[in-house]
Amino acid sequence: MYTLVLIRHGKSVWNLENKFTGWTDVDLSDSGLQEAREAGKILRKHGYQFNLAYTSVLKRSIRTLWIVLHEMNLEWIPVYKSWRLNERHYGSLQGLNKEETAKKYGEDQVHQWRRSMDVKPPPLEKSDDRYEADDPRYAELQDGEYPLTENLKDTEARMLKYWHETIAPSIKEGKKVLISAHGNTLRGLMQYLDHISPDGIANLNIPTGIPLVYELDQDLKPIRHFYLGIEGEVPEGEIDTYIEKHRS
Ligand SMILES: O=C(O)[C@H](O)COP(=O)(O)O
């Protein structure tokens, strides 16, 4: 059996401001920093060990990983960053307030943009300042790979290439892997691992900063998964209660 731990970055500044973020490189909020510290303490308290970590090229997930590894005294392990673990690109919605956008376009349209598999948010124009393909961190992207917008299917496809080519082989080699990433990247990985239907994934949200543990068989098929809280495994369906109790 293999153990894989996923963690969605701690709350970012724009998470608190309820803005569409996507590839915008915003930092963690103070509460997000605290969430990352708590996650590291939880993993250390329950005896988890890692010898390899993966994250995106966005600071909110990189800093979450750094803080978790610091709390676990594991700053020394190799960390690999890839744009393929970036959050879903939200197109020209990036920077807009989600509530104001829902008032303008309707709750249902925003829900479709946020949670459906197939619906793409309105695209960026390449002339837009938010189109950052020239950023050095994206130098390896081939023409057309820097997205103007993504639906969940697009995000999953570019993330799963990295899963199949890089992450899964390292797990099969016996590496104890931690992945620090984003809400939709991780929703996509969960959909793939657990064969979640499009309707099912539309209702799946991943809380920030709480370790999500997958137990995988020899073929990397999930045996089970659970959130890990300070007292240990959070009972199925009780993560919201846990968050209310520990974060209010
Ligand atoms: O990119 C964002 O806006 C958030 O990190 C995820 O937003 P969502 O939960 O609306 O997809």
PDB file of N, CA and C and ligand atoms in Angstrom, residues 8-9 15 19-22 60 87-88 90 98 114-115 184, ligand 1:
ATOM      1  N   ARG A   8      -4.633  21.389  -0.102  1.00  0.00           N
ATOM      2  CA  ARG A   8      -4.947  22.641  -0.799  1.00  0.00           C
ATOM      3  C   ARG A   8      -4.315  23.769  -0.006  1.00  0.00           C
ATOM      4  N   HIS A   9      -3.683  24.691  -0.712  1.00  0.00           N
ATOM      5  CA  HIS A   9      -2.986  25.792  -0.033  1.00  0.00           C
ATOM      6  C   HIS A   9      -3.904  26.464   0.994  1.00  0.00           C
ATOM      7  N   ASN A  15      -8.744  34.670  -1.698  1.00  0.00           N
ATOM      8  CA  ASN A  15      -9.800  33.776  -1.186  1.00  0.00           C
ATOM      9  C   ASN A  15     -10.637  34.558  -0.186  1.00  0.00           C
ATOM     10  N   LYS A  19     -12.353  36.679  -4.542  1.00  0.00           N
ATOM     11  CA  LYS A  19     -12.055  37.003  -5.944  1.00  0.00           C
ATOM     12  C   LYS A  19     -11.652  35.735  -6.705  1.00  0.00           C
ATOM     13  N   PHE A  20     -11.999  35.682  -7.984  1.00  0.00           N
ATOM     14  CA  PHE A  20     -11.485  34.613  -8.847  1.00  0.00           C
ATOM     15  C   PHE A  20      -9.978  34.804  -8.973  1.00  0.00           C
ATOM     16  N   THR A  21      -9.246  33.730  -8.702  1.00  0.00           N
ATOM     17  CA  THR A  21      -7.783  33.862  -8.640  1.00  0.00           C
ATOM     18  C   THR A  21      -7.093  33.175  -9.814  1.00  0.00           C
ATOM     19  N   GLY A  22      -7.316  31.877  -9.977  1.00  0.00           N
ATOM     20  CA  GLY A  22      -6.693  31.162 -11.103  1.00  0.00           C
ATOM     21  C   GLY A  22      -5.190  31.250 -11.056  1.00  0.00           C
ATOM     22  N   ARG A  60       1.123  30.825  -3.340  1.00  0.00           N
ATOM     23  CA  ARG A  60       0.232  30.401  -2.274  1.00  0.00           C
ATOM     24  C   ARG A  60       0.384  28.901  -1.961  1.00  0.00           C
ATOM     25  N   GLU A  87      -3.472  26.243 -10.269  1.00  0.00           N
ATOM     26  CA  GLU A  87      -4.940  26.302 -10.185  1.00  0.00           C
ATOM     27  C   GLU A  87      -5.521  26.361 -11.601  1.00  0.00           C
ATOM     28  N   ARG A  88      -6.772  26.007 -11.742  1.00  0.00           N
ATOM     29  CA  ARG A  88      -7.470  26.154 -13.050  1.00  0.00           C
ATOM     30  C   ARG A  88      -7.373  27.621 -13.451  1.00  0.00           C
ATOM     31  N   TYR A  90      -8.786  30.938 -14.691  1.00  0.00           N
ATOM     32  CA  TYR A  90     -10.155  31.465 -14.677  1.00  0.00           C
ATOM     33  C   TYR A  90     -10.418  32.504 -15.768  1.00  0.00           C
ATOM     34  N   LYS A  98     -16.422  37.284  -6.853  1.00  0.00           N
ATOM     35  CA  LYS A  98     -17.347  36.208  -7.233  1.00  0.00           C
ATOM     36  C   LYS A  98     -18.804  36.604  -7.003  1.00  0.00           C
ATOM     37  N   ARG A 114     -17.565  27.733 -12.194  1.00  0.00           N
ATOM     38  CA  ARG A 114     -16.708  27.297 -11.082  1.00  0.00           C
ATOM     39  C   ARG A 114     -16.635  25.776 -10.945  1.00  0.00           C
ATOM     40  N   ARG A 115     -17.750  25.095 -11.212  1.00  0.00           N
ATOM     41  CA  ARG A 115     -17.797  23.688 -10.802  1.00  0.00           C
ATOM     42  C   ARG A 115     -18.090  22.691 -11.916  1.00  0.00           C
ATOM     43  N   ASN A 184      -8.941  23.361  -7.613  1.00  0.00           N
ATOM     44  CA  ASN A 184      -9.425  22.659  -8.807  1.00  0.00           C
ATOM     45  C   ASN A 184      -8.433  21.643  -9.342  1.00  0.00           C
TER      46      ASN A 184
HETATM   47  O1  LIG B   1      -8.852  30.319  -8.196  1.00  0.00           O
HETATM   48  C1  LIG B   1      -9.710  30.631  -7.363  1.00  0.00           C
HETATM   49  O2  LIG B   1     -10.535  31.539  -7.455  1.00  0.00           O
HETATM   50  C2  LIG B   1      -9.812  29.774  -6.119  1.00  0.00           C
HETATM   51  O3  LIG B   1      -8.574  29.372  -5.705  1.00  0.00           O
HETATM   52  C3  LIG B   1     -10.668  28.588  -6.438  1.00  0.00           C
HETATM   53  O4  LIG B   1     -11.823  29.158  -6.753  1.00  0.00           O
HETATM   54  P1  LIG B   1     -13.127  28.278  -6.918  1.00  0.00           P
HETATM   55  O5  LIG B   1     -13.313  27.554  -5.631  1.00  0.00           O
HETATM   56  O6  LIG B   1     -14.154  29.319  -7.211  1.00  0.00           O
HETATM   57  O7  LIG B   1     -12.846  27.361  -8.076  1.00  0.00           O
END
